[in-house]
Amino acid sequence: MAITLNGGFKMPIIGLGVWRMEGKEIRNLIINAIKIGYRHFDCAADYKNEAEVGEALAEAFQSGLVKREDLFITTKLWNSDHGHVVEACKDSLKKLQLDYLDLYLVHFPVAIKHTGVGTTSSALDEDGVLDIDTTISLETTWHAMEDLVSMGLVRSIGISNYDIFLTRDCLAYSKVKPAVNQIETHPYFQRESLVKFCQKHGISVTAHTPLGGAAGNTEWFGSQSCLDDPVLKGLAEKYKKTVAQLVLRWGIQRNTVVIPKSSKIERLKENFEVFDFELTKEDMDLIKKVDRSYRTNQPAKFWGIDLYA
């Protein structure tokens, strides 16, 4: 099952996010994910594992498990490389051992101090606050992203963690419209206005943290997962599915792409088994009521500044 992006390319509606996956486990996870049926992998320079992902993909291609054209590979420009977009993209392609990307995203709408292409550091100033570069506009960054398309390095380009204001601006100054806005959204953080705005203007929405971050964000940010919600638990029992499967199905029925991550093979299988049932309109409406406008991914913990304030 796939959605069609505004440039005509098809993007599988479920993918595997590789954030916080360690080097040694990546090979087995990616190879097994492909065997399960995953054809979409969501990467980022900042995850610091593109080289390991690249080795796994190369093995999958060389063994005949899958062809390059069968996969949809996303990676992201880190904040410190806004002034070095082409070099950063080429660095990611080299690590991933690919000739082109299916989708390249601006990871966050902020340029910070450059520390070398691909180093993906988040330099702090003397006050322990993210060292933001005020000389590079998001428009400048976007036009460099557009160059990647004309160079044939990238098929589609998009944005990530952009609100309605920034998304509107990008639509206004872009020659190549953003194909995707990747945002945190899940039942506790539904962001209906942003999702509908993007979809109205031809921008597909990818839900990162589609399960509310679960154990990972609880560990990193002390956040609460929607997977423990009694309403969602009750609905999962009704459909004889896990709460995670219910939440992913809800995301798919909103016409958002979902990219759950897991380092367990059995969870990879479970997360992919969401195409054999459908939530009723009444149950979709019921899930609307559990929204808490609750963000679980909080980089301010590391950056010394709340960019969402």
PDB file of C-alpha atoms in Angstrom:
ATOM      1  CA  MET A   1       0.000   0.000   0.000  1.00  0.00           C
ATOM      2  CA  ALA A   2       1.447   3.356  -1.029  1.00  0.00           C
ATOM      3  CA  ILE A   3       0.563   7.013  -1.375  1.00  0.00           C
ATOM      4  CA  THR A   4       1.423   9.052  -4.458  1.00  0.00           C
ATOM      5  CA  LEU A   5       3.595  12.115  -3.809  1.00  0.00           C
ATOM      6  CA  ASN A   6       2.981  15.397  -5.627  1.00  0.00           C
ATOM      7  CA  GLY A   7       5.806  14.581  -8.069  1.00  0.00           C
ATOM      8  CA  GLY A   8       4.162  11.299  -9.057  1.00  0.00           C
ATOM      9  CA  PHE A   9       6.462   8.963  -7.104  1.00  0.00           C
ATOM     10  CA  LYS A  10       4.915   6.317  -4.880  1.00  0.00           C
ATOM     11  CA  MET A  11       5.864   6.115  -1.190  1.00  0.00           C
ATOM     12  CA  PRO A  12       5.005   2.990   0.835  1.00  0.00           C
ATOM     13  CA  ILE A  13       2.572   3.957   3.576  1.00  0.00           C
ATOM     14  CA  ILE A  14       4.511   2.063   6.228  1.00  0.00           C
ATOM     15  CA  GLY A  15       8.257   2.218   6.695  1.00  0.00           C
ATOM     16  CA  LEU A  16      10.939   1.374   9.211  1.00  0.00           C
ATOM     17  CA  GLY A  17      12.601   4.214  11.060  1.00  0.00           C
ATOM     18  CA  VAL A  18      16.250   3.532  11.966  1.00  0.00           C
ATOM     19  CA  TRP A  19      16.684   6.168  14.701  1.00  0.00           C
ATOM     20  CA  ARG A  20      18.624   4.845  17.701  1.00  0.00           C
ATOM     21  CA  MET A  21      19.493   1.576  15.973  1.00  0.00           C
ATOM     22  CA  GLU A  22      22.985   0.411  16.822  1.00  0.00           C
ATOM     23  CA  GLY A  23      25.496  -0.548  14.164  1.00  0.00           C
ATOM     24  CA  LYS A  24      25.647  -4.297  14.752  1.00  0.00           C
ATOM     25  CA  GLU A  25      21.891  -4.879  14.901  1.00  0.00           C
ATOM     26  CA  ILE A  26      21.093  -2.834  11.782  1.00  0.00           C
ATOM     27  CA  ARG A  27      22.080  -5.507   9.274  1.00  0.00           C
ATOM     28  CA  ASN A  28      19.771  -8.157  10.727  1.00  0.00           C
ATOM     29  CA  LEU A  29      16.928  -5.715  11.206  1.00  0.00           C
ATOM     30  CA  ILE A  30      17.013  -4.380   7.660  1.00  0.00           C
ATOM     31  CA  ILE A  31      17.456  -7.771   6.017  1.00  0.00           C
ATOM     32  CA  ASN A  32      14.629  -9.231   8.106  1.00  0.00           C
ATOM     33  CA  ALA A  33      12.434  -6.192   7.506  1.00  0.00           C
ATOM     34  CA  ILE A  34      12.817  -6.623   3.746  1.00  0.00           C
ATOM     35  CA  LYS A  35      11.896 -10.309   4.096  1.00  0.00           C
ATOM     36  CA  ILE A  36       8.784  -9.331   6.087  1.00  0.00           C
ATOM     37  CA  GLY A  37       7.755  -6.924   3.314  1.00  0.00           C
ATOM     38  CA  TYR A  38       9.102  -3.502   4.279  1.00  0.00           C
ATOM     39  CA  ARG A  39      10.134  -1.441   1.249  1.00  0.00           C
ATOM     40  CA  HIS A  40      10.533   1.960   2.910  1.00  0.00           C
ATOM     41  CA  PHE A  41      13.400   2.925   5.222  1.00  0.00           C
ATOM     42  CA  ASP A  42      13.654   6.257   7.016  1.00  0.00           C
ATOM     43  CA  CYS A  43      17.207   7.365   7.781  1.00  0.00           C
ATOM     44  CA  ALA A  44      18.998  10.572   8.773  1.00  0.00           C
ATOM     45  CA  ALA A  45      22.558  11.834   8.843  1.00  0.00           C
ATOM     46  CA  ASP A  46      22.041  12.661  12.520  1.00  0.00           C
ATOM     47  CA  TYR A  47      21.246   9.034  13.382  1.00  0.00           C
ATOM     48  CA  LYS A  48      24.939   8.343  12.749  1.00  0.00           C
ATOM     49  CA  ASN A  49      24.280   4.934  11.219  1.00  0.00           C
ATOM     50  CA  GLU A  50      23.977   5.626   7.485  1.00  0.00           C
ATOM     51  CA  ALA A  51      27.141   3.609   6.747  1.00  0.00           C
ATOM     52  CA  GLU A  52      25.745   0.551   8.515  1.00  0.00           C
ATOM     53  CA  VAL A  53      22.406   0.959   6.745  1.00  0.00           C
ATOM     54  CA  GLY A  54      24.315   1.222   3.463  1.00  0.00           C
ATOM     55  CA  GLU A  55      26.145  -2.039   4.109  1.00  0.00           C
ATOM     56  CA  ALA A  56      22.859  -3.824   4.806  1.00  0.00           C
ATOM     57  CA  LEU A  57      21.230  -2.400   1.675  1.00  0.00           C
ATOM     58  CA  ALA A  58      24.248  -3.386  -0.444  1.00  0.00           C
ATOM     59  CA  GLU A  59      23.993  -6.937   0.863  1.00  0.00           C
ATOM     60  CA  ALA A  60      20.268  -7.019   0.090  1.00  0.00           C
ATOM     61  CA  PHE A  61      20.895  -5.845  -3.480  1.00  0.00           C
ATOM     62  CA  GLN A  62      23.875  -8.112  -4.128  1.00  0.00           C
ATOM     63  CA  SER A  63      22.128 -11.213  -2.787  1.00  0.00           C
ATOM     64  CA  GLY A  64      19.111 -10.564  -5.021  1.00  0.00           C
ATOM     65  CA  LEU A  65      16.776 -10.184  -2.036  1.00  0.00           C
ATOM     66  CA  VAL A  66      15.465  -6.924  -3.494  1.00  0.00           C
ATOM     67  CA  LYS A  67      16.285  -4.425  -6.248  1.00  0.00           C
ATOM     68  CA  ARG A  68      17.146  -0.782  -5.630  1.00  0.00           C
ATOM     69  CA  GLU A  69      14.066   0.394  -7.534  1.00  0.00           C
ATOM     70  CA  ASP A  70      11.856  -1.653  -5.184  1.00  0.00           C
ATOM     71  CA  LEU A  71      12.932   0.354  -2.127  1.00  0.00           C
ATOM     72  CA  PHE A  72      12.060   3.865  -0.974  1.00  0.00           C
ATOM     73  CA  ILE A  73      14.965   5.396   0.945  1.00  0.00           C
ATOM     74  CA  THR A  74      14.677   8.654   2.877  1.00  0.00           C
ATOM     75  CA  THR A  75      17.437  10.513   4.667  1.00  0.00           C
ATOM     76  CA  LYS A  76      17.737  14.007   6.106  1.00  0.00           C
ATOM     77  CA  LEU A  77      19.884  17.133   6.037  1.00  0.00           C
ATOM     78  CA  TRP A  78      21.178  17.959   9.508  1.00  0.00           C
ATOM     79  CA  ASN A  79      20.935  21.443  11.017  1.00  0.00           C
ATOM     80  CA  SER A  80      24.680  22.095  10.841  1.00  0.00           C
ATOM     81  CA  ASP A  81      24.786  21.494   7.068  1.00  0.00           C
ATOM     82  CA  HIS A  82      22.197  24.032   5.848  1.00  0.00           C
ATOM     83  CA  GLY A  83      24.955  25.960   4.102  1.00  0.00           C
ATOM     84  CA  HIS A  84      26.399  22.781   2.550  1.00  0.00           C
ATOM     85  CA  VAL A  85      23.352  20.991   1.173  1.00  0.00           C
ATOM     86  CA  VAL A  86      24.886  19.379  -1.922  1.00  0.00           C
ATOM     87  CA  GLU A  87      27.970  18.183  -0.046  1.00  0.00           C
ATOM     88  CA  ALA A  88      25.853  16.803   2.792  1.00  0.00           C
ATOM     89  CA  CYS A  89      23.572  14.925   0.398  1.00  0.00           C
ATOM     90  CA  LYS A  90      26.545  13.434  -1.431  1.00  0.00           C
ATOM     91  CA  ASP A  91      28.050  12.403   1.919  1.00  0.00           C
ATOM     92  CA  SER A  92      24.829  10.589   2.838  1.00  0.00           C
ATOM     93  CA  LEU A  93      24.645   8.917  -0.574  1.00  0.00           C
ATOM     94  CA  LYS A  94      28.228   7.700  -0.212  1.00  0.00           C
ATOM     95  CA  LYS A  95      27.552   6.241   3.237  1.00  0.00           C
ATOM     96  CA  LEU A  96      24.308   4.646   2.100  1.00  0.00           C
ATOM     97  CA  GLN A  97      26.065   3.306  -1.053  1.00  0.00           C
ATOM     98  CA  LEU A  98      23.289   4.703  -3.248  1.00  0.00           C
ATOM     99  CA  ASP A  99      23.213   6.652  -6.527  1.00  0.00           C
ATOM    100  CA  TYR A 100      20.045   8.558  -5.610  1.00  0.00           C
ATOM    101  CA  LEU A 101      17.637   9.141  -2.743  1.00  0.00           C
ATOM    102  CA  ASP A 102      13.900   8.732  -3.036  1.00  0.00           C
ATOM    103  CA  LEU A 103      13.351  11.521  -0.521  1.00  0.00           C
ATOM    104  CA  TYR A 104      15.635  14.063   1.173  1.00  0.00           C
ATOM    105  CA  LEU A 105      14.245  16.125   4.031  1.00  0.00           C
ATOM    106  CA  VAL A 106      15.311  19.266   5.884  1.00  0.00           C
ATOM    107  CA  HIS A 107      15.449  17.601   9.324  1.00  0.00           C
ATOM    108  CA  PHE A 108      14.623  20.711  11.387  1.00  0.00           C
ATOM    109  CA  PRO A 109      13.762  24.265  10.295  1.00  0.00           C
ATOM    110  CA  VAL A 110      16.889  25.758  11.878  1.00  0.00           C
ATOM    111  CA  ALA A 111      20.466  26.279  10.710  1.00  0.00           C
ATOM    112  CA  ILE A 112      23.162  25.917  13.350  1.00  0.00           C
ATOM    113  CA  LYS A 113      26.938  26.301  13.487  1.00  0.00           C
ATOM    114  CA  HIS A 114      28.662  24.260  10.779  1.00  0.00           C
ATOM    115  CA  THR A 115      31.152  21.745  12.162  1.00  0.00           C
ATOM    116  CA  GLY A 116      32.118  19.856   9.008  1.00  0.00           C
ATOM    117  CA  VAL A 117      29.979  18.052   6.433  1.00  0.00           C
ATOM    118  CA  GLY A 118      28.303  14.982   7.860  1.00  0.00           C
ATOM    119  CA  THR A 119      29.561  15.480  11.409  1.00  0.00           C
ATOM    120  CA  THR A 120      25.988  16.265  12.556  1.00  0.00           C
ATOM    121  CA  SER A 121      26.967  17.846  15.826  1.00  0.00           C
ATOM    122  CA  SER A 122      24.737  20.254  17.725  1.00  0.00           C
ATOM    123  CA  ALA A 123      27.240  22.874  18.860  1.00  0.00           C
ATOM    124  CA  LEU A 124      26.267  24.818  21.973  1.00  0.00           C
ATOM    125  CA  ASP A 125      27.393  28.360  22.791  1.00  0.00           C
ATOM    126  CA  GLU A 126      29.090  29.460  26.019  1.00  0.00           C
ATOM    127  CA  ASP A 127      25.693  29.533  27.738  1.00  0.00           C
ATOM    128  CA  GLY A 128      24.952  25.927  26.808  1.00  0.00           C
ATOM    129  CA  VAL A 129      22.374  26.975  24.223  1.00  0.00           C
ATOM    130  CA  LEU A 130      22.198  25.693  20.634  1.00  0.00           C
ATOM    131  CA  ASP A 131      24.486  27.855  18.465  1.00  0.00           C
ATOM    132  CA  ILE A 132      21.957  28.997  15.862  1.00  0.00           C
ATOM    133  CA  ASP A 133      23.262  30.417  12.558  1.00  0.00           C
ATOM    134  CA  THR A 134      21.228  33.531  11.708  1.00  0.00           C
ATOM    135  CA  THR A 135      22.904  34.078   8.322  1.00  0.00           C
ATOM    136  CA  ILE A 136      21.252  31.217   6.402  1.00  0.00           C
ATOM    137  CA  SER A 137      17.538  31.458   5.624  1.00  0.00           C
ATOM    138  CA  LEU A 138      15.282  28.452   5.176  1.00  0.00           C
ATOM    139  CA  GLU A 139      14.560  29.774   1.696  1.00  0.00           C
ATOM    140  CA  THR A 140      18.265  29.597   0.811  1.00  0.00           C
ATOM    141  CA  THR A 141      18.404  26.051   2.158  1.00  0.00           C
ATOM    142  CA  TRP A 142      15.330  25.070   0.147  1.00  0.00           C
ATOM    143  CA  HIS A 143      16.686  26.385  -3.149  1.00  0.00           C
ATOM    144  CA  ALA A 144      19.802  24.276  -2.572  1.00  0.00           C
ATOM    145  CA  MET A 145      17.505  21.285  -1.960  1.00  0.00           C
ATOM    146  CA  GLU A 146      15.829  22.009  -5.302  1.00  0.00           C
ATOM    147  CA  ASP A 147      19.246  21.840  -6.974  1.00  0.00           C
ATOM    148  CA  LEU A 148      19.567  18.234  -5.789  1.00  0.00           C
ATOM    149  CA  VAL A 149      16.485  17.323  -7.826  1.00  0.00           C
ATOM    150  CA  SER A 150      17.831  18.917 -11.013  1.00  0.00           C
ATOM    151  CA  MET A 151      21.186  17.181 -10.405  1.00  0.00           C
ATOM    152  CA  GLY A 152      19.446  13.800 -10.258  1.00  0.00           C
ATOM    153  CA  LEU A 153      20.693  13.045  -6.746  1.00  0.00           C
ATOM    154  CA  VAL A 154      17.214  13.096  -5.216  1.00  0.00           C
ATOM    155  CA  ARG A 155      13.781  12.234  -6.616  1.00  0.00           C
ATOM    156  CA  SER A 156      11.700  14.131  -4.065  1.00  0.00           C
ATOM    157  CA  ILE A 157      12.479  16.738  -1.430  1.00  0.00           C
ATOM    158  CA  GLY A 158      10.600  17.625   1.696  1.00  0.00           C
ATOM    159  CA  ILE A 159      10.549  19.216   5.104  1.00  0.00           C
ATOM    160  CA  SER A 160      10.408  17.917   8.650  1.00  0.00           C
ATOM    161  CA  ASN A 161       9.191  19.400  11.916  1.00  0.00           C
ATOM    162  CA  TYR A 162       7.709  22.437  10.098  1.00  0.00           C
ATOM    163  CA  ASP A 163       4.581  24.099  11.506  1.00  0.00           C
ATOM    164  CA  ILE A 164       1.815  25.681   9.400  1.00  0.00           C
ATOM    165  CA  PHE A 165       3.583  29.071   9.164  1.00  0.00           C
ATOM    166  CA  LEU A 166       6.876  27.608   7.953  1.00  0.00           C
ATOM    167  CA  THR A 167       5.132  25.173   5.609  1.00  0.00           C
ATOM    168  CA  ARG A 168       3.132  28.020   4.073  1.00  0.00           C
ATOM    169  CA  ASP A 169       6.322  30.023   3.549  1.00  0.00           C
ATOM    170  CA  CYS A 170       8.005  27.055   1.873  1.00  0.00           C
ATOM    171  CA  LEU A 171       5.068  26.701  -0.502  1.00  0.00           C
ATOM    172  CA  ALA A 172       5.382  30.392  -1.363  1.00  0.00           C
ATOM    173  CA  TYR A 173       9.098  30.479  -2.161  1.00  0.00           C
ATOM    174  CA  SER A 174       9.532  27.006  -3.640  1.00  0.00           C
ATOM    175  CA  LYS A 175       9.875  26.123  -7.307  1.00  0.00           C
ATOM    176  CA  VAL A 176       9.826  22.427  -6.415  1.00  0.00           C
ATOM    177  CA  LYS A 177       7.071  22.020  -3.835  1.00  0.00           C
ATOM    178  CA  PRO A 178       7.829  19.957  -0.725  1.00  0.00           C
ATOM    179  CA  ALA A 179       6.556  16.428  -1.280  1.00  0.00           C
ATOM    180  CA  VAL A 180       6.427  15.534   2.406  1.00  0.00           C
ATOM    181  CA  ASN A 181       6.322  17.121   5.851  1.00  0.00           C
ATOM    182  CA  GLN A 182       7.537  14.621   8.443  1.00  0.00           C
ATOM    183  CA  ILE A 183       6.166  15.505  11.869  1.00  0.00           C
ATOM    184  CA  GLU A 184       5.510  13.946  15.233  1.00  0.00           C
ATOM    185  CA  THR A 185       1.891  12.869  15.284  1.00  0.00           C
ATOM    186  CA  HIS A 186       0.078  10.118  17.188  1.00  0.00           C
ATOM    187  CA  PRO A 187      -3.217   9.840  19.131  1.00  0.00           C
ATOM    188  CA  TYR A 188      -1.901  12.049  21.965  1.00  0.00           C
ATOM    189  CA  PHE A 189      -0.557  14.661  19.480  1.00  0.00           C
ATOM    190  CA  GLN A 190      -2.925  14.554  16.519  1.00  0.00           C
ATOM    191  CA  ARG A 191      -2.186  17.998  15.021  1.00  0.00           C
ATOM    192  CA  GLU A 192      -5.251  17.846  12.837  1.00  0.00           C
ATOM    193  CA  SER A 193      -4.878  21.438  11.583  1.00  0.00           C
ATOM    194  CA  LEU A 194      -1.301  20.902  10.394  1.00  0.00           C
ATOM    195  CA  VAL A 195      -2.059  17.501   8.846  1.00  0.00           C
ATOM    196  CA  LYS A 196      -5.067  18.860   6.949  1.00  0.00           C
ATOM    197  CA  PHE A 197      -3.206  21.999   5.837  1.00  0.00           C
ATOM    198  CA  CYS A 198      -0.387  19.920   4.357  1.00  0.00           C
ATOM    199  CA  GLN A 199      -2.709  17.472   2.640  1.00  0.00           C
ATOM    200  CA  LYS A 200      -4.866  20.294   1.242  1.00  0.00           C
ATOM    201  CA  HIS A 201      -1.774  21.763  -0.420  1.00  0.00           C
ATOM    202  CA  GLY A 202      -0.454  18.503  -1.862  1.00  0.00           C
ATOM    203  CA  ILE A 203       2.116  17.784   0.839  1.00  0.00           C
ATOM    204  CA  SER A 204       2.006  14.237   2.162  1.00  0.00           C
ATOM    205  CA  VAL A 205       2.469  13.807   5.902  1.00  0.00           C
ATOM    206  CA  THR A 206       4.794  11.245   7.415  1.00  0.00           C
ATOM    207  CA  ALA A 207       4.255  10.503  11.098  1.00  0.00           C
ATOM    208  CA  HIS A 208       7.505  10.085  12.949  1.00  0.00           C
ATOM    209  CA  THR A 209       7.026   8.827  16.507  1.00  0.00           C
ATOM    210  CA  PRO A 210       3.684   7.310  15.302  1.00  0.00           C
ATOM    211  CA  LEU A 211       3.378   5.257  18.502  1.00  0.00           C
ATOM    212  CA  GLY A 212       4.097   8.226  20.741  1.00  0.00           C
ATOM    213  CA  GLY A 213       7.704   7.217  21.163  1.00  0.00           C
ATOM    214  CA  ALA A 214       6.814   4.288  23.415  1.00  0.00           C
ATOM    215  CA  ALA A 215       9.689   3.113  25.623  1.00  0.00           C
ATOM    216  CA  GLY A 216      12.369   5.040  23.719  1.00  0.00           C
ATOM    217  CA  ASN A 217      10.974   8.503  24.371  1.00  0.00           C
ATOM    218  CA  THR A 218       9.977   7.577  27.911  1.00  0.00           C
ATOM    219  CA  GLU A 219      13.625   6.686  28.524  1.00  0.00           C
ATOM    220  CA  TRP A 220      15.077   9.785  26.793  1.00  0.00           C
ATOM    221  CA  PHE A 221      12.498  12.455  27.547  1.00  0.00           C
ATOM    222  CA  GLY A 222      10.422  11.064  30.420  1.00  0.00           C
ATOM    223  CA  SER A 223       7.315  11.238  28.227  1.00  0.00           C
ATOM    224  CA  GLN A 224       4.139   9.190  28.519  1.00  0.00           C
ATOM    225  CA  SER A 225       3.129   6.791  25.749  1.00  0.00           C
ATOM    226  CA  CYS A 226      -0.361   6.620  24.275  1.00  0.00           C
ATOM    227  CA  LEU A 227       0.015   2.824  24.129  1.00  0.00           C
ATOM    228  CA  ASP A 228      -1.115   2.675  27.765  1.00  0.00           C
ATOM    229  CA  ASP A 229      -4.298   4.649  27.101  1.00  0.00           C
ATOM    230  CA  PRO A 230      -7.424   2.776  28.323  1.00  0.00           C
ATOM    231  CA  VAL A 231      -9.560   3.895  25.347  1.00  0.00           C
ATOM    232  CA  LEU A 232      -6.968   2.620  22.884  1.00  0.00           C
ATOM    233  CA  LYS A 233      -6.525  -0.589  24.852  1.00  0.00           C
ATOM    234  CA  GLY A 234     -10.272  -1.188  24.719  1.00  0.00           C
ATOM    235  CA  LEU A 235     -10.399  -0.643  20.965  1.00  0.00           C
ATOM    236  CA  ALA A 236      -7.411  -2.953  20.435  1.00  0.00           C
ATOM    237  CA  GLU A 237      -9.278  -5.717  22.254  1.00  0.00           C
ATOM    238  CA  LYS A 238     -12.350  -5.081  20.083  1.00  0.00           C
ATOM    239  CA  TYR A 239     -10.325  -5.574  16.892  1.00  0.00           C
ATOM    240  CA  LYS A 240      -8.204  -8.381  18.388  1.00  0.00           C
ATOM    241  CA  LYS A 241      -5.054  -6.398  17.639  1.00  0.00           C
ATOM    242  CA  THR A 242      -2.274  -4.918  19.753  1.00  0.00           C
ATOM    243  CA  VAL A 243      -2.526  -1.257  20.745  1.00  0.00           C
ATOM    244  CA  ALA A 244       0.460  -0.528  18.478  1.00  0.00           C
ATOM    245  CA  GLN A 245      -1.314  -2.110  15.496  1.00  0.00           C
ATOM    246  CA  LEU A 246      -4.464  -0.125  16.267  1.00  0.00           C
ATOM    247  CA  VAL A 247      -2.527   3.156  16.460  1.00  0.00           C
ATOM    248  CA  LEU A 248      -0.640   2.471  13.217  1.00  0.00           C
ATOM    249  CA  ARG A 249      -3.897   1.611  11.463  1.00  0.00           C
ATOM    250  CA  TRP A 250      -5.379   4.895  12.734  1.00  0.00           C
ATOM    251  CA  GLY A 251      -2.406   6.742  11.226  1.00  0.00           C
ATOM    252  CA  ILE A 252      -2.813   4.970   7.887  1.00  0.00           C
ATOM    253  CA  GLN A 253      -6.539   5.772   7.770  1.00  0.00           C
ATOM    254  CA  ARG A 254      -5.659   9.450   8.247  1.00  0.00           C
ATOM    255  CA  ASN A 255      -3.695   9.009   5.003  1.00  0.00           C
ATOM    256  CA  THR A 256      -0.409   9.616   6.808  1.00  0.00           C
ATOM    257  CA  VAL A 257       2.699   7.510   6.234  1.00  0.00           C
ATOM    258  CA  VAL A 258       3.824   5.782   9.439  1.00  0.00           C
ATOM    259  CA  ILE A 259       7.436   4.898  10.236  1.00  0.00           C
ATOM    260  CA  PRO A 260       7.561   2.983  13.524  1.00  0.00           C
ATOM    261  CA  LYS A 261      10.929   1.791  14.742  1.00  0.00           C
ATOM    262  CA  SER A 262      11.705  -1.427  16.524  1.00  0.00           C
ATOM    263  CA  SER A 263      14.822  -3.421  17.244  1.00  0.00           C
ATOM    264  CA  LYS A 264      12.842  -6.645  17.710  1.00  0.00           C
ATOM    265  CA  ILE A 265      12.014  -8.891  14.765  1.00  0.00           C
ATOM    266  CA  GLU A 266       8.663  -9.956  16.226  1.00  0.00           C
ATOM    267  CA  ARG A 267       7.665  -6.289  16.578  1.00  0.00           C
ATOM    268  CA  LEU A 268       8.680  -5.605  12.972  1.00  0.00           C
ATOM    269  CA  LYS A 269       6.233  -8.320  11.915  1.00  0.00           C
ATOM    270  CA  GLU A 270       3.516  -7.072  14.258  1.00  0.00           C
ATOM    271  CA  ASN A 271       3.823  -3.476  13.043  1.00  0.00           C
ATOM    272  CA  PHE A 272       3.490  -4.589   9.426  1.00  0.00           C
ATOM    273  CA  GLU A 273       0.309  -6.604  10.030  1.00  0.00           C
ATOM    274  CA  VAL A 274      -2.074  -3.646   9.803  1.00  0.00           C
ATOM    275  CA  PHE A 275      -3.693  -4.188   6.416  1.00  0.00           C
ATOM    276  CA  ASP A 276      -6.210  -6.906   7.358  1.00  0.00           C
ATOM    277  CA  PHE A 277      -8.617  -4.727   9.336  1.00  0.00           C
ATOM    278  CA  GLU A 278     -10.208  -1.294   9.174  1.00  0.00           C
ATOM    279  CA  LEU A 279     -11.356   1.061  11.915  1.00  0.00           C
ATOM    280  CA  THR A 280     -14.955   2.255  11.708  1.00  0.00           C
ATOM    281  CA  LYS A 281     -15.717   5.971  11.427  1.00  0.00           C
ATOM    282  CA  GLU A 282     -17.135   5.830  14.954  1.00  0.00           C
ATOM    283  CA  ASP A 283     -13.888   4.423  16.317  1.00  0.00           C
ATOM    284  CA  MET A 284     -11.800   6.951  14.360  1.00  0.00           C
ATOM    285  CA  ASP A 285     -13.956   9.665  15.982  1.00  0.00           C
ATOM    286  CA  LEU A 286     -13.466   8.057  19.394  1.00  0.00           C
ATOM    287  CA  ILE A 287      -9.681   8.196  18.975  1.00  0.00           C
ATOM    288  CA  LYS A 288      -9.967  11.917  18.159  1.00  0.00           C
ATOM    289  CA  LYS A 289     -11.126  12.453  21.721  1.00  0.00           C
ATOM    290  CA  VAL A 290      -7.914  11.122  23.334  1.00  0.00           C
ATOM    291  CA  ASP A 291      -5.821  13.948  21.837  1.00  0.00           C
ATOM    292  CA  ARG A 292      -3.779  15.788  24.478  1.00  0.00           C
ATOM    293  CA  SER A 293      -1.677  18.072  22.235  1.00  0.00           C
ATOM    294  CA  TYR A 294       1.185  16.214  23.872  1.00  0.00           C
ATOM    295  CA  ARG A 295       4.611  16.276  22.219  1.00  0.00           C
ATOM    296  CA  THR A 296       6.896  13.436  23.339  1.00  0.00           C
ATOM    297  CA  ASN A 297      10.030  14.236  21.297  1.00  0.00           C
ATOM    298  CA  GLN A 298      11.757  17.088  23.126  1.00  0.00           C
ATOM    299  CA  PRO A 299      15.188  18.015  21.708  1.00  0.00           C
ATOM    300  CA  ALA A 300      15.296  21.015  24.070  1.00  0.00           C
ATOM    301  CA  LYS A 301      16.722  18.565  26.587  1.00  0.00           C
ATOM    302  CA  PHE A 302      19.933  18.493  24.533  1.00  0.00           C
ATOM    303  CA  TRP A 303      19.835  21.956  22.938  1.00  0.00           C
ATOM    304  CA  GLY A 304      19.261  24.201  25.939  1.00  0.00           C
ATOM    305  CA  ILE A 305      16.462  25.985  24.038  1.00  0.00           C
ATOM    306  CA  ASP A 306      12.855  25.134  23.228  1.00  0.00           C
ATOM    307  CA  LEU A 307      12.476  25.791  19.512  1.00  0.00           C
ATOM    308  CA  TYR A 308       8.763  24.984  19.752  1.00  0.00           C
ATOM    309  CA  ALA A 309       8.064  27.698  22.349  1.00  0.00           C
TER     310      ALA A 309
END
